[in-house]
Structure formats: structure tokens, C-alpha cells
Coordinates of C-alpha atoms in Angstrom, one line a residue:
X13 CA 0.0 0.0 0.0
X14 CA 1.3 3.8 -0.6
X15 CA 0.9 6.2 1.5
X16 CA 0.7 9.7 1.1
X17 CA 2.9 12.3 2.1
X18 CA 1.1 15.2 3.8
X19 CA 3.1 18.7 4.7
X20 CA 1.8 20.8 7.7
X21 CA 2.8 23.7 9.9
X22 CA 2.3 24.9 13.5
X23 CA 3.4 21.8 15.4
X24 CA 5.2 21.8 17.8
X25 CA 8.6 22.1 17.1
X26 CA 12.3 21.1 19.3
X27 CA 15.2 23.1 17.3
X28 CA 18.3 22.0 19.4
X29 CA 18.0 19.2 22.4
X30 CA 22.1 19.7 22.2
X31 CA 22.3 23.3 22.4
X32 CA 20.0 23.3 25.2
X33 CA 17.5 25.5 23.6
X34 CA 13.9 24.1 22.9
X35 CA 11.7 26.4 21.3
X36 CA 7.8 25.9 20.8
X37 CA 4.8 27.1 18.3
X38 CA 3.8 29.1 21.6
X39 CA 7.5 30.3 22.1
X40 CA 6.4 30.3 26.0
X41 CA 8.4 27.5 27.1
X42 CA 12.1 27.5 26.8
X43 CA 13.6 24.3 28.6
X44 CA 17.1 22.7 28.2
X45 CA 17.4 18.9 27.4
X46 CA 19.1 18.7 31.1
X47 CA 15.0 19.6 32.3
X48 CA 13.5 17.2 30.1
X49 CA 15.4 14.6 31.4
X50 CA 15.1 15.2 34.8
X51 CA 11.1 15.4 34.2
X52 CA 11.7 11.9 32.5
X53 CA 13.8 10.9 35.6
X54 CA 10.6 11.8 38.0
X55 CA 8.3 9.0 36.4
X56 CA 10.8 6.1 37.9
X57 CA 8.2 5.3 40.9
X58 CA 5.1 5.6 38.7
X59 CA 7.8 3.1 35.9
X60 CA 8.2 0.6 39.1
X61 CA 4.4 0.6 40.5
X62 CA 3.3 0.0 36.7
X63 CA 6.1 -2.9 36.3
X64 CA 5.1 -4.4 39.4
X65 CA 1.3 -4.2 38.9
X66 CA 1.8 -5.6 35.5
X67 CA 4.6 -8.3 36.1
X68 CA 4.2 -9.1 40.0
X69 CA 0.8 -8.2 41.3
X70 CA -2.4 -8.8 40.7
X71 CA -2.6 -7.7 37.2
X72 CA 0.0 -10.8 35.8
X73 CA -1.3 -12.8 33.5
X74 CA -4.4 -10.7 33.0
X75 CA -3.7 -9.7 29.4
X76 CA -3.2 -13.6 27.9
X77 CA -6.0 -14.5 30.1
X78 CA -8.1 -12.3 28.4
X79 CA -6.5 -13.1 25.0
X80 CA -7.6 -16.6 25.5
X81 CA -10.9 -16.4 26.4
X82 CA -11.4 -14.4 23.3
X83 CA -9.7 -16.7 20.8
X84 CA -11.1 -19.6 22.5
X85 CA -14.5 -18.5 21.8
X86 CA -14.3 -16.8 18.7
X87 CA -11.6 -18.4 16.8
X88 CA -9.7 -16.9 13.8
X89 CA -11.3 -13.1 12.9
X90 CA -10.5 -12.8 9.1
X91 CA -11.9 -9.8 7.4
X92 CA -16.1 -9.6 6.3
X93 CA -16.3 -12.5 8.5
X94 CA -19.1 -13.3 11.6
X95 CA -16.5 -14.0 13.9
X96 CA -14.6 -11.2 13.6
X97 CA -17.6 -8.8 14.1
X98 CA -18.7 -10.9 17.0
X99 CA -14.7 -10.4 18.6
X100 CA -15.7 -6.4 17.9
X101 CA -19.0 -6.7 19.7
X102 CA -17.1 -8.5 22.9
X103 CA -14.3 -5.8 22.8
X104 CA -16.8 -3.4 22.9
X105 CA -18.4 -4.7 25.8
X106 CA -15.1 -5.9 27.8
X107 CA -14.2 -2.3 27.6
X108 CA -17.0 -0.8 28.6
X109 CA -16.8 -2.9 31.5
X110 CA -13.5 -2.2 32.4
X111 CA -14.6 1.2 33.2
X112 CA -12.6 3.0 30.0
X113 CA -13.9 5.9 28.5
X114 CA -15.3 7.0 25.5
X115 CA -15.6 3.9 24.4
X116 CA -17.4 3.4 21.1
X117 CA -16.9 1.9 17.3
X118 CA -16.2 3.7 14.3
X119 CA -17.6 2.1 11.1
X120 CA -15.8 1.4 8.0
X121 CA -16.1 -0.9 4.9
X122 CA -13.6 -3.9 4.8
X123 CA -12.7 -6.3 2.4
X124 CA -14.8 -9.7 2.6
X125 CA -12.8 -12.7 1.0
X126 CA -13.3 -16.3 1.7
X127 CA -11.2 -19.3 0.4
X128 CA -13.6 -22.2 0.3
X129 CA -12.1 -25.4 -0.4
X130 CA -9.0 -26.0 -1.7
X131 CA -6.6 -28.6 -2.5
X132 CA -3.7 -29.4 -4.7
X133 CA -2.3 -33.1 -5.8
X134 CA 1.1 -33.7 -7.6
X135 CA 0.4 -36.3 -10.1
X136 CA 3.9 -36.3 -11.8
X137 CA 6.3 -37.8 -11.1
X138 CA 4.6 -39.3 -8.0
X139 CA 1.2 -39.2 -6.4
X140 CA 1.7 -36.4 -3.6
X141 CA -1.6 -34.5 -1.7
X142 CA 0.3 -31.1 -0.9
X143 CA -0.6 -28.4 2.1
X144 CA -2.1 -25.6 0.7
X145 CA -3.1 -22.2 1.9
X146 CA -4.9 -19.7 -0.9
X147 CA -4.0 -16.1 -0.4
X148 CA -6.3 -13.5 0.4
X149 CA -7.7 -11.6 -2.4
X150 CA -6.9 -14.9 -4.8
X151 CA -9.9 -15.6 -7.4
X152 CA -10.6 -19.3 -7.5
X153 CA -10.4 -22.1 -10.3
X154 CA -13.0 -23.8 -12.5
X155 CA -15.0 -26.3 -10.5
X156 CA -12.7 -29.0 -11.9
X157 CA -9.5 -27.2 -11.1
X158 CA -6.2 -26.3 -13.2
X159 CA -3.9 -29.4 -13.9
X160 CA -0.7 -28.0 -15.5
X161 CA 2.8 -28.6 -15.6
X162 CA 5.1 -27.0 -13.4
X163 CA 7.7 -24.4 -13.4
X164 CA 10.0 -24.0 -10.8
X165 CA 12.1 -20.7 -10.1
X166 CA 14.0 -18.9 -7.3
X167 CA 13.2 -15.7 -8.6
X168 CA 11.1 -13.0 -10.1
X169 CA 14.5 -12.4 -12.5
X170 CA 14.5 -16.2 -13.4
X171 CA 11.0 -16.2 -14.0
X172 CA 11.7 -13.4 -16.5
X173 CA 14.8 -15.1 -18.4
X174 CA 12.6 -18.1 -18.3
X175 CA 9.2 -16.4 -20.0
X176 CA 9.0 -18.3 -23.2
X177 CA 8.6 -21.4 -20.6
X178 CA 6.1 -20.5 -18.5
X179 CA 3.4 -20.0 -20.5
X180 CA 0.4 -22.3 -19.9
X181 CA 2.0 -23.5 -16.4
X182 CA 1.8 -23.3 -12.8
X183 CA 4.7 -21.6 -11.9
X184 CA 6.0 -22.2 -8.1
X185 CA 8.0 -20.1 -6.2
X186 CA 11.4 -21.3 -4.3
X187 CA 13.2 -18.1 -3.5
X188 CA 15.1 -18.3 -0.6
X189 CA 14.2 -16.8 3.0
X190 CA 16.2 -13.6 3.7
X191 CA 14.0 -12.0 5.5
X192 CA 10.0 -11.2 5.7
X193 CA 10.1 -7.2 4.0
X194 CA 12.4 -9.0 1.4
X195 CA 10.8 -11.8 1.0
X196 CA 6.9 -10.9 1.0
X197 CA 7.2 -9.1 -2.4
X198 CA 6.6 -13.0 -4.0
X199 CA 3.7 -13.5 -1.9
X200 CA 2.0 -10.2 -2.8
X201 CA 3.5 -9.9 -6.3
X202 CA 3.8 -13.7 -7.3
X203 CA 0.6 -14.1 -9.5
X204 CA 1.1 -11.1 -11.4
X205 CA 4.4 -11.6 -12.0
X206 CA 3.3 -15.1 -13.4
X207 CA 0.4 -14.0 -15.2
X208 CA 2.8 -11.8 -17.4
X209 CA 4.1 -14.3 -18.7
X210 CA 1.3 -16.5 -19.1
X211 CA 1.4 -18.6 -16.4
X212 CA -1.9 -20.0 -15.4
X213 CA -1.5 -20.3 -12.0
X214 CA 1.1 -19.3 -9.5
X215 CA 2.1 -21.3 -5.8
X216 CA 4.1 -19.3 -3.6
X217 CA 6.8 -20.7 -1.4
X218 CA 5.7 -19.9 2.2
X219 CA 7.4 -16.5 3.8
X220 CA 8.5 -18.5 6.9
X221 CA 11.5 -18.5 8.9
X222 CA 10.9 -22.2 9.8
X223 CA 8.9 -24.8 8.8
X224 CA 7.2 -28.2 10.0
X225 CA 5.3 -28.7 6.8
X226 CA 3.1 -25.9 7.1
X227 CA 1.6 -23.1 4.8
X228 CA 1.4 -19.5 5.5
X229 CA -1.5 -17.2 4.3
X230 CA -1.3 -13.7 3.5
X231 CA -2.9 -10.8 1.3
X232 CA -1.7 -11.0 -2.4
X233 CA -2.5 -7.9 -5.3
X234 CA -3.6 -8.1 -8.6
X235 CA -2.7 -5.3 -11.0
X236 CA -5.1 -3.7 -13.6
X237 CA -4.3 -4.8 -17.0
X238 CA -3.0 -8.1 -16.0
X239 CA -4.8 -11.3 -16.2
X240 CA -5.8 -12.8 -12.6
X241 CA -4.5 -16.3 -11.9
X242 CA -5.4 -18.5 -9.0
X243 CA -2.4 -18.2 -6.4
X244 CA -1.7 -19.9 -2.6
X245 CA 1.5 -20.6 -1.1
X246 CA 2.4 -24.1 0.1
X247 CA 5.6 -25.6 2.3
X248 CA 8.8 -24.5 2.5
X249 CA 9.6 -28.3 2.3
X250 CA 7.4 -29.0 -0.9
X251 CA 8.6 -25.7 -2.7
X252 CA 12.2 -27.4 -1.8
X253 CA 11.4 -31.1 -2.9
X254 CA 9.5 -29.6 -6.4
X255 CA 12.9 -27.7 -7.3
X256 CA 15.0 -30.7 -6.7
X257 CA 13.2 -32.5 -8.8
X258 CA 13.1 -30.1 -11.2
X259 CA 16.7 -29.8 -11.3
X260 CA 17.1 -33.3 -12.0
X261 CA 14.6 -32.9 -14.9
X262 CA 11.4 -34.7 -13.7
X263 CA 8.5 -33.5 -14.9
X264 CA 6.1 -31.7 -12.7
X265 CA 2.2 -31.9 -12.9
X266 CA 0.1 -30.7 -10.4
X267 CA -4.3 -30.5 -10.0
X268 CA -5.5 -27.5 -8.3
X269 CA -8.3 -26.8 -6.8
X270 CA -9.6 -23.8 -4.9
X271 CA -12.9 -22.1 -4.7
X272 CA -11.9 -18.8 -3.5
X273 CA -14.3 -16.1 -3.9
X274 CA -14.3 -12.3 -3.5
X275 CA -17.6 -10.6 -2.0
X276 CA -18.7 -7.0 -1.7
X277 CA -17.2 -5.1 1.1
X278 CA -18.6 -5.6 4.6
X279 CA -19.9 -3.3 7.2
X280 CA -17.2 -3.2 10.2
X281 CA -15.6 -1.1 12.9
X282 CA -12.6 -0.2 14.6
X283 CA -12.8 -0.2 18.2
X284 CA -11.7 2.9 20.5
X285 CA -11.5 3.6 24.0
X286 CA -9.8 6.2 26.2
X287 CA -8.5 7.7 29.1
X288 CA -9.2 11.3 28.8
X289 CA -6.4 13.7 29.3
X290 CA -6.7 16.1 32.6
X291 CA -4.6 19.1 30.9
X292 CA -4.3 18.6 27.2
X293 CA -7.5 16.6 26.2
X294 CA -7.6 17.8 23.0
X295 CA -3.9 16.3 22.1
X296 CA -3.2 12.0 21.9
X297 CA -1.0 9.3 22.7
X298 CA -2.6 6.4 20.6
X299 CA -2.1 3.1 21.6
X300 CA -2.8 0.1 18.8
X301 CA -3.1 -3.2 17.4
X302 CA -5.9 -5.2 14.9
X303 CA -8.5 -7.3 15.8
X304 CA -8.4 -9.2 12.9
X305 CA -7.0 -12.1 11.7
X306 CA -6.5 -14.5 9.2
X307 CA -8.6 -17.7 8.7
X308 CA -5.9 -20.3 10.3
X309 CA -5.1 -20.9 13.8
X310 CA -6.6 -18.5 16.3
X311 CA -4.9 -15.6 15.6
X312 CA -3.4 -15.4 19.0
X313 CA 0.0 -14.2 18.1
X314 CA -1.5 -12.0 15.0
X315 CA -2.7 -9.8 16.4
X316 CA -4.4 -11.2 19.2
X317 CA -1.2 -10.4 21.6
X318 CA -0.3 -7.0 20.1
X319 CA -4.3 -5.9 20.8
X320 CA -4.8 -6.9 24.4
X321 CA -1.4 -5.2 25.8
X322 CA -2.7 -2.2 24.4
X323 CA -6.1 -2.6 26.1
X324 CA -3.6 -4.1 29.2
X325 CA -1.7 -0.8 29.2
X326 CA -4.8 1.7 29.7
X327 CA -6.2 -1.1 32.1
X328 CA -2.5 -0.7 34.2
X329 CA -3.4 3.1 34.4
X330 CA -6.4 3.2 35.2
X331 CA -5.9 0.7 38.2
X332 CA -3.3 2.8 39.2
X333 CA -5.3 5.8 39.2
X334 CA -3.2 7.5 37.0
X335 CA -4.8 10.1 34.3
X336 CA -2.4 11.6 32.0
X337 CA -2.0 15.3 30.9
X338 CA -3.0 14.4 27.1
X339 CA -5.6 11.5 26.2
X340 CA -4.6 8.3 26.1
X341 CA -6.5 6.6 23.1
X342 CA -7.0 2.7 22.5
X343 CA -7.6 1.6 18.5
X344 CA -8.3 -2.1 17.8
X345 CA -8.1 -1.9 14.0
X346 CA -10.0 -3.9 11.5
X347 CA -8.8 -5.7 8.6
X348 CA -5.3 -4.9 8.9
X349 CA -4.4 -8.4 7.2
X350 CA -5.8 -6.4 4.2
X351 CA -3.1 -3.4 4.1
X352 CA -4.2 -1.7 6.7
X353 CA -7.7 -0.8 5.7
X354 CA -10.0 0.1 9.2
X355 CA -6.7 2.2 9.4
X356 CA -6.7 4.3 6.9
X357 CA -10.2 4.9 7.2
X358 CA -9.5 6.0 10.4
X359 CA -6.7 8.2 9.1
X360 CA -9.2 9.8 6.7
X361 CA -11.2 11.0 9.6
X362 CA -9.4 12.0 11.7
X363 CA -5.8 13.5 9.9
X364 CA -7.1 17.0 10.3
X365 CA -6.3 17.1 14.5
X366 CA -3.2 15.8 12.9
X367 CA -0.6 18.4 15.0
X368 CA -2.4 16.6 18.1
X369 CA -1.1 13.9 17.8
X370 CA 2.2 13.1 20.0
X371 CA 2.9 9.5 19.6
X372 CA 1.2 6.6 17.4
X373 CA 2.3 3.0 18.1
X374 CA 1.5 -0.4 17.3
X375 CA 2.3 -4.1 18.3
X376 CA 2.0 -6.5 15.6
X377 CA 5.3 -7.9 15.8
X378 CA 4.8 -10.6 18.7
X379 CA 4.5 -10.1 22.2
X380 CA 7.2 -12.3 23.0
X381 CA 9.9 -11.1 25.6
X382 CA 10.8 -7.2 24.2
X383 CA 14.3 -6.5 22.7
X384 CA 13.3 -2.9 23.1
X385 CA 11.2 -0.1 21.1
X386 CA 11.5 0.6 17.8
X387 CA 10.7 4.6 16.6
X388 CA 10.3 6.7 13.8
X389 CA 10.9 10.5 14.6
X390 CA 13.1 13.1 14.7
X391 CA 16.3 12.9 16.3
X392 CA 15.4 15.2 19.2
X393 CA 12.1 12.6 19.7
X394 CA 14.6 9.8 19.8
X395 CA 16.4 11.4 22.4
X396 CA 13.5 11.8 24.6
X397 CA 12.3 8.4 23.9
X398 CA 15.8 6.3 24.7
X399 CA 15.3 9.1 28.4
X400 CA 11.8 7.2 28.9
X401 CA 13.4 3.8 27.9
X402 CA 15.5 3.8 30.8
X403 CA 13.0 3.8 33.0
X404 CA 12.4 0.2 32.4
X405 CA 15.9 -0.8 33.5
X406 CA 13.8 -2.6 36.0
X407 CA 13.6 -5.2 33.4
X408 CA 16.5 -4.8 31.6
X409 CA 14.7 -3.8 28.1
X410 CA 16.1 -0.2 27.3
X411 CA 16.8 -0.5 23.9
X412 CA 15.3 2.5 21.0
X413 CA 15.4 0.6 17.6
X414 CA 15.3 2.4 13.8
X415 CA 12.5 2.0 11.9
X416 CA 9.1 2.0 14.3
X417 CA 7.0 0.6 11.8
X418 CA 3.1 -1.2 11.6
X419 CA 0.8 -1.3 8.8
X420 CA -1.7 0.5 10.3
X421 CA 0.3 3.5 11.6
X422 CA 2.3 4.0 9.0
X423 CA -0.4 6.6 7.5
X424 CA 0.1 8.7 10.2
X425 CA 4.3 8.2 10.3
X426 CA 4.6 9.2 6.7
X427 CA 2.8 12.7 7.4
X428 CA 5.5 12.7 10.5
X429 CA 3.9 12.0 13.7
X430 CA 6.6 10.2 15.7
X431 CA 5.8 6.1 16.2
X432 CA 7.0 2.9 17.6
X433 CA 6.5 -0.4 17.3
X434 CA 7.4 -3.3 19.7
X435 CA 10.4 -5.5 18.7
X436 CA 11.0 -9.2 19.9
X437 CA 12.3 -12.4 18.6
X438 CA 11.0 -12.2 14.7
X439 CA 12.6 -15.7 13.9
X440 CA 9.9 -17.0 16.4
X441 CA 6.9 -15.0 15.5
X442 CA 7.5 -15.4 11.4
X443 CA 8.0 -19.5 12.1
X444 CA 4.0 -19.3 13.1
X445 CA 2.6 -15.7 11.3
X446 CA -0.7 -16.5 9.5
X447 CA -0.4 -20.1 9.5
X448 CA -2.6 -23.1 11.7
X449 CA 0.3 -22.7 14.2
X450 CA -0.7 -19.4 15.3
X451 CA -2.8 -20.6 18.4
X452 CA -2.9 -19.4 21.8
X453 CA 0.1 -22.2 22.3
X454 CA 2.6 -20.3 21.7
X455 CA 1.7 -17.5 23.8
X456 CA 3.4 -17.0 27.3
X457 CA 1.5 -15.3 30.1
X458 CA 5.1 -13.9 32.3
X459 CA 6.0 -12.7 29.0
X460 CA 3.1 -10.8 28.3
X461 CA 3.5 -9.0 31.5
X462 CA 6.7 -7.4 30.5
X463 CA 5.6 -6.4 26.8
X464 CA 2.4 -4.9 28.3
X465 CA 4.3 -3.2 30.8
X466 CA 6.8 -1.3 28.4
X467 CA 3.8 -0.7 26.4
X468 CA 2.2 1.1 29.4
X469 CA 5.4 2.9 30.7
X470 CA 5.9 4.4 27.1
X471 CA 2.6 5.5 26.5
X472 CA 1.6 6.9 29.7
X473 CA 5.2 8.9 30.7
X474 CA 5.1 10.5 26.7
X475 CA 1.4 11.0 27.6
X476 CA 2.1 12.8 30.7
X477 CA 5.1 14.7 29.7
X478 CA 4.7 18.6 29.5
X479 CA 5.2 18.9 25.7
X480 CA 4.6 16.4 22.9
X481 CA 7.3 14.8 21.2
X482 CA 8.9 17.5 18.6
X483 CA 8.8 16.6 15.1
X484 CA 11.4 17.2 12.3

């Protein structure tokens, strides 16, 4: 998805942390850097009672208990689907109970795509029923199915030398695992890429970092102009075994089958609560991750863990009777699995309080133990943020990362509002993302605790601060 890049003036505005001069829109408050951190340095007892609450006391294990009665109920949430509108209903209601504020939904249309059955057989050179999972957006075949030959390349610029070959074939995907920004573009991009050169079908090597014979899901694009083939993406292993044999010149038939379809949009919401600022109301710290899912596993891990320390860090607040100086704003987002679109829809309505907005950030990168924060912003914003990093020495995750990144708020990071994104073990959370392994099994309750409580510390200290984080 693109993203536009929006100009604005008036924000608020930090010239020169080093020279010890901050100047602001208002030009009424002057303060050095040495001020700023010691205001940082005065939130290290509210840092310790939220750790505590969140990793000792009574409040551990609250978040994945939560998470699991959700998932356990409801089951995967994929987008235009019952289930997931029946998880927004329940989030609706949990936070209203929870005593939250302003809690209410904000409707939006959403992709609704289901992928029926589906199956696919190798019948040369041997009998083999292969794992399959089609990929969102992916029209489906005639009711009999495609049986084709196969083409096996490593490559988008292998496909491409090897065009005159392709035509009239499924063409499968083995390109190596470098990493997922890298290695997604054949998920998204693999059917096109095949239909160009007249490929009638395209299966995608999983974008996994490790693999027990099991296919990964995800959102592909079509592009105007070019036909639209069926596409899914099976095993690492059988992408592997195919261009073996390939190699050793056996030819390759397979029988497809899938009975994907595509339906209008559906009615859904994105789901917002808050905890109203006591100074600057008007101005937010947003919070974030998506309800939805995809249609495999529960959708524990993505995003079911990412959502609930978000809730979890408004719930450690509030228990603590803490109320920021600027509003503290909950989003659950809506088919994010779909580039991000509850988000932008949100981003639509709301980008004109743009300048009020001091922090966005997401999880939807695992809520495994934290390696640290990763931010987006100016260099005087970084600064700030490593200060309010340190306060969670306690458990020994300080680290400010490059790159604070998520689907969903990367609308507002491109028109420069400052944002972070939590950062854990990826090798572990891209072995399971958006495949039947992503189940409430590999979710661990202790830590939970600590990624909701650097969630919490971050948003509520940046919340509370005096000034909002200064942009470029």
C-alpha cells in the first residue's frame, strides 16, 4: 500500500536538544534537554508501581488470560467475516466494563474474502496431496481445477529469463528466506508476476522463517491490466522437494483446486477507548493493534497479543489511578491483514487534528519477551524516547530501535507523527505468522506481562510529559 505524504505547519517544534534550547509554536516554554530529562527521571516510581502491577501483582497474566478467552470463543477473525464482528461486539463490551472511557466503534467498509475449499495433488512424477493455503484476495479455479505442468524458479529475475517457458503452467515459487520485507514481495506480487508471462496459476513458497510442513497465508495484489491467476502458497519443504526435482529434470504436474471467492465489502468497525487527558484533552497518545486475523489458527500471536497489551496498558493506568495530561487513546483496527484498511479509514477521519497527535504505536510484531522499542521520529524525539526507555531498566529492556514501523500506523508516520513499534524475537513469530500454528500455544502469560508493561510505561510517561514529542 502507498501512503501519502502530507506537509503541515504549526506543530510543535524542538530546534536544538544539544544546544540546550527548545523552542515551541507558543515560544512560551524554553527548557534545556538537562529539564527534560530530569522530568523523564521523576516518572521512575510511577515506571516501578506499573512494572510491578503488570509483572508481579495482581494484574499478571491478565492480558493472555483475556486473550484466551477471546480466541477460545471466537476463533480466527478474518476480514467480512461473523467471527470477527462478534470479537468487535465482545471488545466493545469488555471495555465498557472495564470502566474505560469513550468507548465506542467507528464504522468502515472492509474487504470480505473467503477461500472455500481448496486442495492441490502432484500427479507427476509421483502421487503427492500437498498443504495448501490460498491467499487473500486470490480468485478461485474452475470447479474441476487447473492441472498444469510445473515451473520451478528462485526468482522473479529467473522467471523473467525463463518467460517463453512459462506459459500455460503453474509456476511455483522457491526463493530463498532472507527476510520477511524481502521476501513478502513474491507473496504479494507472485501471480502477477506469473500472469505476465502467461502462467496459469502461480504457488508461492511460504514466507517462513521455519517450517514443520506448514503453509502460510497472506494478502496478495492483482494489478489492472494483467490477467488474474489462482495463487496460494504451500511448504517450504514441498517448494524445496519440487525444485529438486526439477533440477534433476522430472516433470512436474500438479491439480489445483480452490474455490476462493471475493464478496462486496462488509460493514465493520474499529474499536476505540480512552482515558481522557486532565490538561491537554484535545492532544493523543494512541495506543494500537488489529483485531483481525486470518482464517488459520486462532490468531493469538496475530494480532491477538499485540491488541490486548494495548487494552492491558490503559487497564495498568487506570488501576493505578493514573490520568495523564493528554488522552490516552485505544484503537483495535480492522482488517489490517488487508493493508491496513480500518486504518486508513481512520486516518481519513481523523488527519485533520493531525498536529495533536504526539505518539502513534502499534504491536503487531509478537508479544514475546521485548528487545526494546522501535521509533520513527526526529532525532530530538529519539532522544526523549531512549530518556523514557530507561525507566524500564527494571527489566532490563532499554533499547530505542530504527524503523518503528506497523501497517496500520504507518499513514500517520509518513505525514511525520513520531511512532513505535514493539520489537521481539522475529525468527519465532515469522515460524508461526498467519499459518494453523498461530494458536494461543505459543503464547506465554510472564511474557506478556513485561511487553504490556513497556507498552504502558511508554505510552503513559510520553502522555504525561509537559510537551509532545517534537517533530522534524
Amino acid at each position: 500500500m502507498k501512503f501519502l505524504l502530507l506537509t503541515f505547519v504549526g506543530v510543535v517544534h524542538l530546534l536544538s536538544l544539544s544546544s540546550g534550547k527548545t523552542i515551541y509554536k507558543n515560544d512560551i516554554s524554553q527548557r534545556s534537554f538537562q529539564e527534560i530529562k530530569e522530568e523523564i527521571a521523576s516518572y521512575g516510581d510511577v515506571a516501578k508501581a506499573i512494572i510491578n502491577l503488570a509483572v508481579y501483582g495482581k494484574a499478571q497474566n491478565r492480558s493472555y488470560e483475556r486473550l484466551a478467552l477471546l480466541v477460545d470463543t471466537v476463533g480466527p477473525r478474518p476480514s467480512g467475516s461473523k467471527s470477527l464482528e462478534k470479537a468487535i461486539q465482545i471488545m466493545h463490551q469488555n471495555l465498557q466494563e472495564d470502566g474505560l472511557e469513550n468507548v465506542h466503534l467507528e464504522p468502515v467498509k472492509i474487504p470480505h474474502w473467503e477461500r472455500g475449499e481448496e486442495s492441490a495433488v502432484m500427479l507427476e512424477p509421483r502421487i503427492h496431496k500437498m498443504a495448501i493455503l490460498g491467499l487473500g484476495s486470490s480468485i478461485g479455479t474452475p470447479p474441476e481445477g487447473i492441472t498444469a505442468e510445473v515451473l520451478v524458479v528462485t526468482s522473479f529475475e529467473e522467471l523473467r529469463r525463463r518467460a517463453p517457458e512459462a506459459r500455460g503452467k503453474i509456476v511455483v515459487y522457491n526463493q530463498p528466506y532472507v527476510n520477511y520485507s524481502k521476501t513478502v514481495q513474491y507473496r504479494v506480487q507472485g501471480s502477477v508476476e506469473a500472469a505476465k508471462v502467461g502462467a496459469v496459476a502461480s504457488l508461492i513458497r511460504s514466507v517462513a522463517s521455519f517450517s514443520i510442513y506448514s503453509p502460510h497465508t497472506g494478502i496478495q495484489e492483482y494489478q489492472d491490466g494483467v490477467p488474474k491467476i489462482p495463487t496460494a502458497c504451500i511448504t517450504v519443504e514441498d517448494a524445496e522437494m519440487m525444485s529438486r526435482m526439477a533440477s534433476r529434470g522430472n516433470r512436474i504436474v500438479i491439480q489445483l483446486k480452490m474455490g476462493a471467492k471475493n464478496y462486496p465489502d462488509a460493514d465493520s468497525f474499529n474499536t476505540v477507548a480512552e482515558i481522557i487527558g486532565s490538561k491537554y484533552p484535545e492532544q493523543v497518545v494512541l495506543v494500537s493493534g488489529h483485531l483481525d486475523s486470518w482464517d488459520v489458527g486462532q490468531g493469538a500471536m496475530d494480532d491477538g497479543g499485540g491488541a490486548f497489551i494495548s487494552w492491558e496498558a490503559l487497564s495498568l493506568i487506570k488501576d493505578l489511578g493514573l490520568r495523564p495530561k493528554r488522552t490516552l487513546r485505544l484503537v483495535l483496527w480492522t482488517a489490517e491483514e488487508q493493508g491496513g484498511i480500518g486504518a486508513f479509514q481512520y486516518y481519513q477521519l481523523h488527519k485533520a487534528n493531525i498536529s495533536n497527535y504526539s505518539l502513534v504505536m502499534e504491536s503487531d510484531l509478537g508479544t514475546f519477551l521485548p528487545s526494546g522499542l522501535q521509533f520513527t521520529g526526529s532525532e530530538k524525539a529519539r532522544t526523549i524516547v531512549e530518556e523514557v526507555m530507561s525507566l524500564l531498566q527494571p527489566v532490563n529492556i532499554t533499547q530505542v530501535f530504527r524503523a518503528g514501523e506497523g501497517t496500520d500506523i504507518n499513514f500517520w508516520i509518513q505525514a511525520g507523527v513520531p511512532g513505535a513499534s514493539l520489537l521481539d524475537d522475529l525468527y519465532k513469530y515469522f515460524s508461526f505468522h498467519h499459518s494453523h500454528g498461530d494458536t494461543m500455544t505459543i503464547m506465554d502469560p510472564k511474557q506478556m506481562n513485561v511487553a504490556a508493561a513497556v507498552w504502558a510505561v511508554v505510552s503513559y510517561v510520553i502522555a504525561d510529559m509537559e510537551e509532545m514529542l517534537p517533530r522534524s
